[in-house]
XYZ file of C-alpha atoms in Angstrom:
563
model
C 144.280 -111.669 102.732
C 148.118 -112.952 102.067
C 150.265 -111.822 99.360
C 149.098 -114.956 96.834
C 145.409 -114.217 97.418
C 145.406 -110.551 96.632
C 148.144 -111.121 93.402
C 145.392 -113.908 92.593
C 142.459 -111.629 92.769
C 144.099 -108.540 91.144
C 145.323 -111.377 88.021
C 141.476 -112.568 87.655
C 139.793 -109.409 87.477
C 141.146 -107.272 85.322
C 139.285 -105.549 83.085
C 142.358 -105.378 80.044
C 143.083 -108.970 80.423
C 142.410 -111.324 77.420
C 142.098 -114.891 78.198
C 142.798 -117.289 74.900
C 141.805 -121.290 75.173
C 143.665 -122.750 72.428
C 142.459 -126.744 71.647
C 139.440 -127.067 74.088
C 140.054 -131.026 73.855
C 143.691 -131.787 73.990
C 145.008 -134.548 71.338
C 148.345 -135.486 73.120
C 147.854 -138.956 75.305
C 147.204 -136.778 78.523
C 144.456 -134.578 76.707
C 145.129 -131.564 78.490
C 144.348 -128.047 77.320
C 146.771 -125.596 76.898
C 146.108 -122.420 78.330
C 147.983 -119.118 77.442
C 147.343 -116.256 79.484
C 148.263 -113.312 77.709
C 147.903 -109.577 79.483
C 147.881 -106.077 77.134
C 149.138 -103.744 79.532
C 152.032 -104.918 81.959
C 154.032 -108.050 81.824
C 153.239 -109.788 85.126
C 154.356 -113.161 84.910
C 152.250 -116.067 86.371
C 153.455 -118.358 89.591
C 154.474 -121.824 89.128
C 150.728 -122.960 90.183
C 148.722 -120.727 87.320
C 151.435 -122.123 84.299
C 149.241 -124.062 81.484
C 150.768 -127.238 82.356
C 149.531 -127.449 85.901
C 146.215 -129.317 85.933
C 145.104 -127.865 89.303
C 144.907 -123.687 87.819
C 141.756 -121.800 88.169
C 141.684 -122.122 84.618
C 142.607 -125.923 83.602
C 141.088 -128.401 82.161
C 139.034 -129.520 84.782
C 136.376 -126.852 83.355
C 136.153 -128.031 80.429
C 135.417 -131.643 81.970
C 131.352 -132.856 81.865
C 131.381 -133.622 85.393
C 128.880 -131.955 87.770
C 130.691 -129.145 89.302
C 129.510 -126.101 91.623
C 132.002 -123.353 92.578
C 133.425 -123.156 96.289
C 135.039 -119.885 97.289
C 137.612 -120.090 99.596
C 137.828 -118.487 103.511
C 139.863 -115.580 101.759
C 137.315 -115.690 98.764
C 134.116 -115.447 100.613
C 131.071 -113.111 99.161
C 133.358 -112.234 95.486
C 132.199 -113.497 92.258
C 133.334 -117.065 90.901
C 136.133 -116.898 88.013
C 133.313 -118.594 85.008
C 130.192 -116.345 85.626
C 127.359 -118.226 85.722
C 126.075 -117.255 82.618
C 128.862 -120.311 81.094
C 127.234 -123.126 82.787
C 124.509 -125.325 81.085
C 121.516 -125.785 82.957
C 119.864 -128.923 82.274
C 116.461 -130.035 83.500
C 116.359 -133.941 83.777
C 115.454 -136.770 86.265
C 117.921 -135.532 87.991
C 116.368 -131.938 89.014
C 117.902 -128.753 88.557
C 121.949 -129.649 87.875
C 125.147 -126.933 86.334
C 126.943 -128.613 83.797
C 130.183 -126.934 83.019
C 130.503 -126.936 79.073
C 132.579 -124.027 77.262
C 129.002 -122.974 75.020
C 131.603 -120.620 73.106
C 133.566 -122.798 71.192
C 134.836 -121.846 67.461
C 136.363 -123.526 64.183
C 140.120 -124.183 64.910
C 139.459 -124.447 68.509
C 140.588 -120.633 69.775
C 138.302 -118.829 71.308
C 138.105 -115.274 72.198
C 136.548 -114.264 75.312
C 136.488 -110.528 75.977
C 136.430 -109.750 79.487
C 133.785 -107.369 80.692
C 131.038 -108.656 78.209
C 130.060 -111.057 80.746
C 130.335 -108.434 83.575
C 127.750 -106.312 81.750
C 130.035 -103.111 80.282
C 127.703 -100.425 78.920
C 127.801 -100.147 74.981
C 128.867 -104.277 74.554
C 126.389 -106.421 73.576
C 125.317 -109.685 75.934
C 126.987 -112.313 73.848
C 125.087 -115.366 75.465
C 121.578 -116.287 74.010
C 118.893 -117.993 76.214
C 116.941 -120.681 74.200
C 115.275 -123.568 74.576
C 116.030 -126.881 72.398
C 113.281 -129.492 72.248
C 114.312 -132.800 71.011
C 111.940 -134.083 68.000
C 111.968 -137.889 68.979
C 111.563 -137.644 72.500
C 109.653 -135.908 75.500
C 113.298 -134.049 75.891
C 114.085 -129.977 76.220
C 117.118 -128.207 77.780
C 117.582 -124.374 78.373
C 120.951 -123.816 77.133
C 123.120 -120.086 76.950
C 124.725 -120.364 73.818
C 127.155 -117.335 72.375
C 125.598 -115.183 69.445
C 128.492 -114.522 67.567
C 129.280 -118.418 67.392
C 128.774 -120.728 64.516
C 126.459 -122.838 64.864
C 127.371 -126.004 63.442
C 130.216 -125.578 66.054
C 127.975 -125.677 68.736
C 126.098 -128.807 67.494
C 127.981 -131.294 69.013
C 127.635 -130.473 72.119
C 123.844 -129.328 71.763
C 123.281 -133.316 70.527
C 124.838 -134.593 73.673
C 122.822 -132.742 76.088
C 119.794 -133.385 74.033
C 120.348 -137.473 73.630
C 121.567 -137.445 77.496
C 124.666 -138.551 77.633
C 125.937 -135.242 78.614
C 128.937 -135.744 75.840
C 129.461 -133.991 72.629
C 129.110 -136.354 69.639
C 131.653 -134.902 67.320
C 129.687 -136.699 64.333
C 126.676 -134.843 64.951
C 126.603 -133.758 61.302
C 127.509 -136.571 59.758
C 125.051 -138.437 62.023
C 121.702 -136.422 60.253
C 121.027 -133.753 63.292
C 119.582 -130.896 61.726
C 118.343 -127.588 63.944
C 114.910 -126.402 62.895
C 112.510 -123.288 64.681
C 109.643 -124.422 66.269
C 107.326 -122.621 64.058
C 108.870 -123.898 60.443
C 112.386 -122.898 58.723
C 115.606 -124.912 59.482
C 118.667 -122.893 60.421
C 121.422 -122.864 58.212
C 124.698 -124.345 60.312
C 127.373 -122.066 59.291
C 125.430 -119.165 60.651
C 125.714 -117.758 63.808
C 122.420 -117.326 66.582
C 122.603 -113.386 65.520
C 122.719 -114.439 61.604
C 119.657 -116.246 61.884
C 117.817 -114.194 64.057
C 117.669 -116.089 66.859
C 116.578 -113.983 70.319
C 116.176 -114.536 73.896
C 113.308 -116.739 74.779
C 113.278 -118.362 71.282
C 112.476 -122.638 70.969
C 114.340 -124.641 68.431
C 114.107 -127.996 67.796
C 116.974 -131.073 67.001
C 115.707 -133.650 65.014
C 116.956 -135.742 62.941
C 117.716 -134.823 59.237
C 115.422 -137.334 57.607
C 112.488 -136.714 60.210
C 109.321 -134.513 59.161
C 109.434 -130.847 60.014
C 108.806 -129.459 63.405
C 104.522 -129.346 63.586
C 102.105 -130.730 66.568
C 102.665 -133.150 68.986
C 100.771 -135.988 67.881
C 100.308 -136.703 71.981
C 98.841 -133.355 72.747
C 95.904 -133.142 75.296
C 93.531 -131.665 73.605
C 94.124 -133.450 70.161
C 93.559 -136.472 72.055
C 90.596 -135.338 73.339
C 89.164 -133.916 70.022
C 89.941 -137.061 68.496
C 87.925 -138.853 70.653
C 84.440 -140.575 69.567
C 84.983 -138.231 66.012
C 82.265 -138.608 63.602
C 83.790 -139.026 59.872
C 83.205 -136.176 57.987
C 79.198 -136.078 56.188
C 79.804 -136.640 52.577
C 79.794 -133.905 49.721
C 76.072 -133.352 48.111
C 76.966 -134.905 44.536
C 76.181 -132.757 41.739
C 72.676 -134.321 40.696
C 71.170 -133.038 44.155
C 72.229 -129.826 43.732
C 70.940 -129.549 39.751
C 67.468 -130.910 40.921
C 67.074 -128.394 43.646
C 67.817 -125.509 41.348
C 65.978 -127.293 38.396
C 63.255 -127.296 41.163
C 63.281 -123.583 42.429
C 63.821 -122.247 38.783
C 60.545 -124.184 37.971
C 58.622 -122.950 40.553
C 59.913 -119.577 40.124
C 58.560 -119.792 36.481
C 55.203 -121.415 37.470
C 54.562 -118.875 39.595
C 55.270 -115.744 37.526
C 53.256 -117.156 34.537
C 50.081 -118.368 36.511
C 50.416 -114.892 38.444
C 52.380 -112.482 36.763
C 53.428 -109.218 38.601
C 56.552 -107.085 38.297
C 57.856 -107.989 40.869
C 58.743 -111.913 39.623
C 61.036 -110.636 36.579
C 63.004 -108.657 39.546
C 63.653 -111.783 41.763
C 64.891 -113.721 38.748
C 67.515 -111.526 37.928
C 68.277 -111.285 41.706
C 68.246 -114.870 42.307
C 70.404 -115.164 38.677
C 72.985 -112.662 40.066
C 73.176 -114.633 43.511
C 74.304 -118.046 42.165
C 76.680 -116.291 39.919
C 78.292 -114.815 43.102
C 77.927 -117.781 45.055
C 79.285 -119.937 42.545
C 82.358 -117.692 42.942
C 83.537 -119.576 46.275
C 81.812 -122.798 45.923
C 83.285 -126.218 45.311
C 83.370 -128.018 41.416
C 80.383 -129.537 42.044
C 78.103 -127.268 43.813
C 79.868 -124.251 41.240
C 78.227 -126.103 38.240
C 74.730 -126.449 39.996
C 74.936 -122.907 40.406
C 76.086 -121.399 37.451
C 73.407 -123.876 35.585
C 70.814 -121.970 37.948
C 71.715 -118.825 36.783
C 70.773 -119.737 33.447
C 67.529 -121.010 34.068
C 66.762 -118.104 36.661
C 67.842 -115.683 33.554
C 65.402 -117.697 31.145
C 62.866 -117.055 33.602
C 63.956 -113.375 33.907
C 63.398 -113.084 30.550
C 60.033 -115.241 30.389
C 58.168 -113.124 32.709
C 59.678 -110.321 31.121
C 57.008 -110.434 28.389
C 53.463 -108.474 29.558
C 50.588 -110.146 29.006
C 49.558 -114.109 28.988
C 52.529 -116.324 28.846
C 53.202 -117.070 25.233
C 55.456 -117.348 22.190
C 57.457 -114.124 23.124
C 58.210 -114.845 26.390
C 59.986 -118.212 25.159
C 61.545 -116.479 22.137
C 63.158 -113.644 24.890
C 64.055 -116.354 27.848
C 66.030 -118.561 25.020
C 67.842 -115.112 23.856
C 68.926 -114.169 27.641
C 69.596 -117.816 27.972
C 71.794 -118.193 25.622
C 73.598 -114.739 26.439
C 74.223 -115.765 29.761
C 75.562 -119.202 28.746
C 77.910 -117.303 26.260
C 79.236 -115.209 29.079
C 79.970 -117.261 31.493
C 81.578 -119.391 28.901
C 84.020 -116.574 28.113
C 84.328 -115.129 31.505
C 86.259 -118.369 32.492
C 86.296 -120.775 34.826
C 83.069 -122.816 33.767
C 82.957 -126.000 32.139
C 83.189 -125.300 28.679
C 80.949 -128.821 27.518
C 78.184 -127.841 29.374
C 77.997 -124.177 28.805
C 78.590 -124.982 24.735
C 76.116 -127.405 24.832
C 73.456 -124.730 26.982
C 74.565 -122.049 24.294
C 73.913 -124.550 20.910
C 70.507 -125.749 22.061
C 69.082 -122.164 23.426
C 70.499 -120.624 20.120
C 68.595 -123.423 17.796
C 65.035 -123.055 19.990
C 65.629 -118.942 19.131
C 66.415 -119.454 15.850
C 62.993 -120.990 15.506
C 60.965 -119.788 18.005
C 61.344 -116.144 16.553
C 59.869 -116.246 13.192
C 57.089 -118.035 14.391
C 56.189 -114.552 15.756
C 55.788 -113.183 12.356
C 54.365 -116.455 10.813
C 51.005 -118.922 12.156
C 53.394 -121.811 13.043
C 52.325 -123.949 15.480
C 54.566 -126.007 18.054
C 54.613 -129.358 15.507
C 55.975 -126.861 12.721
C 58.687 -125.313 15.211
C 59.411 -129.262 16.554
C 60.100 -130.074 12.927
C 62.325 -127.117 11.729
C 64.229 -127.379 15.192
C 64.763 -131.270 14.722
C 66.217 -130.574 11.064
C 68.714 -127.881 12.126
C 69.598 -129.896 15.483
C 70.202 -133.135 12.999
C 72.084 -130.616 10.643
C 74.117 -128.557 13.577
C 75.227 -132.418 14.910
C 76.446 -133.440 11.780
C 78.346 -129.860 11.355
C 80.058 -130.051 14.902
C 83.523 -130.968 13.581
C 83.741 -127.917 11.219
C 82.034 -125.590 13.879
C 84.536 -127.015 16.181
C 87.669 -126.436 14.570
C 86.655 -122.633 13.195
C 85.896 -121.997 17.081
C 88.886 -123.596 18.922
C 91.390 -122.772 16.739
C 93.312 -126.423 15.444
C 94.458 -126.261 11.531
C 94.975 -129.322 9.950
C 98.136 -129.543 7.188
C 96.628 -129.373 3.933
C 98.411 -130.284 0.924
C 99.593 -128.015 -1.592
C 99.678 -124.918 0.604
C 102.583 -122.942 1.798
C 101.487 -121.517 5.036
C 103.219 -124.145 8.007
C 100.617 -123.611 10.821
C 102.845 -126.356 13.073
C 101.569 -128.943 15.388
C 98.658 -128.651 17.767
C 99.156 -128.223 21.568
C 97.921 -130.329 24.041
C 95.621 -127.216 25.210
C 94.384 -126.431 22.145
C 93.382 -130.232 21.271
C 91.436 -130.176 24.874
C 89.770 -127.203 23.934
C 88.013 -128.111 20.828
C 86.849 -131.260 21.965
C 85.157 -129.915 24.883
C 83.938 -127.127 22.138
C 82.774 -130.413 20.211
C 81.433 -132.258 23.034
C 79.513 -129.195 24.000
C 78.014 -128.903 20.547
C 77.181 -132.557 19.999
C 75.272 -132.435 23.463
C 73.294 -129.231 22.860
C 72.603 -130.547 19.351
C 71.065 -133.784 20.788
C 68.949 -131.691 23.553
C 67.681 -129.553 20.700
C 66.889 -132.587 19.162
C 64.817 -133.637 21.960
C 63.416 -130.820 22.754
C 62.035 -131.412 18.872
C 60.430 -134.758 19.183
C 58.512 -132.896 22.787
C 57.049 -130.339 20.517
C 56.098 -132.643 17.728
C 54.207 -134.952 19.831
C 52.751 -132.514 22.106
C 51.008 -130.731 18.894
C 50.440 -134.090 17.947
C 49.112 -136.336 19.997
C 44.674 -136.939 19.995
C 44.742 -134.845 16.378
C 44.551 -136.869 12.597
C 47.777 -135.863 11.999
C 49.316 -137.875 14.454
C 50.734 -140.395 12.132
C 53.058 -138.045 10.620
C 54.228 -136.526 13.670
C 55.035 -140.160 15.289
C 56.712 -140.939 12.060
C 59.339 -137.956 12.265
C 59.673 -138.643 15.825
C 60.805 -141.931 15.463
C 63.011 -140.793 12.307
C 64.918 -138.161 14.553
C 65.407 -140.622 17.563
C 66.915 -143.245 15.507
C 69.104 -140.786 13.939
C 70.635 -139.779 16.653
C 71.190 -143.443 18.181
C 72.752 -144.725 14.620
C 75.397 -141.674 15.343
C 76.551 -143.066 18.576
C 78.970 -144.888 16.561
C 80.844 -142.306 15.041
C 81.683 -140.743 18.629
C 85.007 -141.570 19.723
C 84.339 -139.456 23.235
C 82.208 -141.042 26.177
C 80.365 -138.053 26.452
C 79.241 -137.316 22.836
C 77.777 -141.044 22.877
C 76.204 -141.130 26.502
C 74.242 -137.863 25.362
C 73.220 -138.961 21.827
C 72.382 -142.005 23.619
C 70.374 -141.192 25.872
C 68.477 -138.229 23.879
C 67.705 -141.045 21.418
C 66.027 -143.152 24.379
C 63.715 -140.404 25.430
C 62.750 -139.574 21.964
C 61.867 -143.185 21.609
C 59.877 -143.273 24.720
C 57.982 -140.319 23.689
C 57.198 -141.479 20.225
C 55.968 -144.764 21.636
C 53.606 -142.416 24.436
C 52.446 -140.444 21.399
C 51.394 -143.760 19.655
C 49.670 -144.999 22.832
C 48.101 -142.386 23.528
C 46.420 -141.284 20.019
C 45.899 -144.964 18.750
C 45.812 -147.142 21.851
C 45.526 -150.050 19.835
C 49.110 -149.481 17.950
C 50.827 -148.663 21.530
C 52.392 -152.180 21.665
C 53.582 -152.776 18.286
C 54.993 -148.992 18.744
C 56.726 -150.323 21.772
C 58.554 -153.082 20.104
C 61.015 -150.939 17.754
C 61.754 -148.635 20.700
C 62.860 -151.585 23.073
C 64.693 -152.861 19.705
C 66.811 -149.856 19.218
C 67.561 -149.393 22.815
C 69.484 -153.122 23.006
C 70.932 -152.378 19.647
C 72.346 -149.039 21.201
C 73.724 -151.183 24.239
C 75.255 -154.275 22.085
C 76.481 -151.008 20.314
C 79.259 -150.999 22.626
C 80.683 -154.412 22.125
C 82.338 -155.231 18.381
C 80.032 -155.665 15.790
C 80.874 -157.356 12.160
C 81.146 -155.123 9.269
C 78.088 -156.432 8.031
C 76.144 -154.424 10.872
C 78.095 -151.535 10.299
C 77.051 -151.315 6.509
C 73.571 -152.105 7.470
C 73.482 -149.283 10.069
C 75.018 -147.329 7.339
C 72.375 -147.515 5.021
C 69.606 -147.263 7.361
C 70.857 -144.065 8.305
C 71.144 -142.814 4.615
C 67.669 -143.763 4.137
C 66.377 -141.873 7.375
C 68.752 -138.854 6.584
C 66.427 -138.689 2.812
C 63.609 -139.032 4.803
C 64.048 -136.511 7.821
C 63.264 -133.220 5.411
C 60.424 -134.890 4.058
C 58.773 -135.684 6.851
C 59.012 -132.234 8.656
C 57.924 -130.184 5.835
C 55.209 -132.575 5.925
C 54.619 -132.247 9.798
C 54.918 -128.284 9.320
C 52.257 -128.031 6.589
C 54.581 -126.933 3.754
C 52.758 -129.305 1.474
C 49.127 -127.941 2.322
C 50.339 -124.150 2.073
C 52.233 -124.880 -1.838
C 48.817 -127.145 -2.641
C 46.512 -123.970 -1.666
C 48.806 -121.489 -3.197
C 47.309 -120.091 -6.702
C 49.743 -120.697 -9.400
C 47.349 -120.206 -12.756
């Protein structure tokens, strides 16, 4: 080895030396780097082939160059180490195969870097400075395994990450201005003026370049076995609406309470209140439609609870205690939140009227017609009371004149809260209502009195269609509605069958009122409304009448001994 190899060898390797590349790109027309060579300990000078100027140095500009390079040691150079470890070299899968690309991966802000010799030779107690990762390009079937430094900003790096990704093996200088953004494959974009170590980037990690107004990194939409599982897919079976799932718990609540009254044993109160604690659970982690089903179900199961509850024949008590537990389970799931507060009201309002009658008709010898007809006048009175009962519950105070106290304008949530409190009550009113005309006719129908009891029927039904008018909500008026059709229906079966001779001209009023109630929705003159006006003053005087007369009032004052 001759005097210039061995001064060459003993300049590269030294393990003081501090190399400093100053302008990786040169500006001047020539675009050649300047390269200062600067040593700590001694002051060796460098030989007129290693000065920055000279093009042909071991450390030139032709490594900074994107041309394909491989390092050939010399005859004198054989078996020793190239000058750029390996570690600085780009490798690139492509068409081309398996290829070294010589690109500086440290490059800084100001365009100085610092390399410290001895980091890349492995010196105990330095840490590796070069990061192994993978980039992935986001709008094509691209990915390059790249060493980039740690320490190293990374929107510095960006430029040349873009040209290796796009392919054309040059940095693209506007690589931020251009929208390139640098995301991790599993969510989270990394901030640019961070370094690899900053973010938390490791060995082995996969990021992904795509462009800044292009969807987060996710699935490839080209994936095997999302093609596959694609394939010949079925659409999804539909949701069970909400009426299938009432009528199978209307129909296992039924035939829970069939079968406890025609055969009662202890054992039936137990399963209620099992099955009643079940849907409540259930209805916990079920969807909005299948929750109401459920939570309806629990009622009913806890009206049968209480039902079968009762020893003895099924009677009068057992409906008096099923409408109390009823109406206490409505109640709490009402306030334990979550449930729909219209239905749950309107469950609450119509259990609480049938147990405000049903239970002194345990002390008293009333008969179903007398309980129809004192539950039809408190349902008629409770509907008309609604408003009031509405706004004591909710919580809304209007400005009244003449007083001091400024109670200040009504939220949004407050106003949505009393009319589902008033929808609620209007519905359960109308049920109760119903539930009225049933008993009436049911006591009445094949007896003398029948007259009387059709009469009231047919009062309480057209009551509640003449106050689908005054409902501004869709609800209120599709329940009074429809309550008032099914009234009408059963007063016209009660005619038919105690007097099958009147069952047609009992039919005519019914069908009558029903296309009223549906030419109800179009505009009317004001002549209709003042006749509808006072044919429901009339039927309002004529309500109490007629149920004291159905509940034998009259008879009981006529018998009574006054003299």
């Amino acid at each position: 080895m001759g005097q210039r190899a061995q001064h060459r060898h003993h300049h590269h390797h030294r393990k003081d030396q501090v190399h400093r590349v100053t302008g990786g790109r040169g500006t001047g027309p020539g675009r050649c780097a300047q390269v200062q060579h600067d040593h700590a300990a001694d002051g060796d000078e460098h030989q007129d082939r290693q000065q920055a100027r000279h093009r042909a140095g071991r450390f030139g500009d032709r490594h900074l160059r994107r041309l394909p390079h491989r390092y050939r040691p010399g005859r004198h150079e054989r078996g020793r180490r190239p000058s750029l470890p390996q570690e600085l070299h780009v490798v690139q899968t492509g068409r081309s195969g398996l290829r070294f690309h010589p690109i500086w991966c440290a490059r800084a802000i100001g365009g100085a870097v610092t390399v410290i010799p001895g980091a890349f030779q492995g010196v105990p107690g330095v840490d590796d400075p070069l990061c192994r990762i993978s980039i992935q390009c986001a709008d094509a079937a691209r990915a390059i395994d790249v060493a980039l430094p740690r320490h190293a900003a990374l929107g510095v790096l960006l430029p040349d990450i873009v040209g290796l990704v796009t392919g054309d093996g040059d940095p693209s200088p506007d690589a931020a201005t251009q929208g390139w953004r640098l995301d991790r494959i599993c969510g989270g974009r990394c901030d640019e003026s961070l370094s690899l170590q900053e973010i938390g980037i490791v060995d082995g990690d996969v990021i992904v370049l795509s462009a800044v107004t292009g969807p987060p990194p996710g699935p490839l939409p080209r994936d095997v076995f999302r093609t596959v599982a694609a394939a010949d897919a079925r659409p999804e079976p539909p949701t069970v609406p909400a009426g299938a799932w009432a009528g199978a718990c209307a129909v296992a609540v039924a035939a829970l309470g069939y079968s406890g009254a025609a055969a009662p044993t202890p054992v039936a109160p137990a399963l209620a209140v099992a099955a009643a604690a079940g849907c409540v659970l259930i209805a916990r982690r079920a969807d909005t439609a299948m929750r109401l089903a459920l939570q309806a179900a629990a009622i009913g199961f806890t009206w049968v609870a209480g039902f079968l509850a009762v020893p003895g024949p099924a009677g009068m008590p057992g409906v008096v205690l099923g409408a109390a537990t009823g109406c206490a389970a409505s109640m709490w799931l009402l306030r334990a939140g979550g449930a729909d507060t219209r239905f749950f009201t309107a469950t609450a309002t119509a259990l609480a009227l049938l147990t405000a009658v049903s239970a002194p008709a345990l002390l008293l010898p009333a008969g179903p017609g007398a309980q129809g007809a004192v539950l039809g006048v408190l349902a008629l009175g409770m509907s008309s009371a609604a408003g009031r009962i509405a706004i004591g519950i909710a919580g809304p105070r209007p400005r009244l004149p003449g007083r001091s106290d400024d109670t200040g304008p009504v939220s949004d949530e407050t106003a949505v809260r009393c009319r589902a409190v008033f929808t609620g009550l209007v519905g359960g009113s109308a049920v109760a209502a119903t539930l009225a005309v049933g008993m009436v006719a049911v006591d009445s129908a094949g007896s003398p009195s029948w007259p009387q009891g059709a009469a009231l029927a047919a009062v309480i039904s057209a009551l509640l269609l003449l106050r689908v008018r005054f409902y501004a909500d869709r609800t209120c008026r599709a329940a009074a509605g429809w309550c008032a059709l099914v009234g009408a229906t059963v007063t016209v079966a009660l005619a038919t069958v105690s007097a099958p001779r009147y069952g047609g001209p009992a039919a005519v009023p019914a069908v009558a009122l029903a296309g009223w109630w549906h030419a109800g929705r179009a505009h009317r003159a004001p002549s209709w409304s003042r006749t509808a006006d006072i044919a429901e003053y009339l039927l309002i005087a004529a309500v109490v009448p007629l149920a004291c007369w159905v509940a034998g009032i009259y008879q009981v004052v006529r018998s009574l001994s006054l003299g």
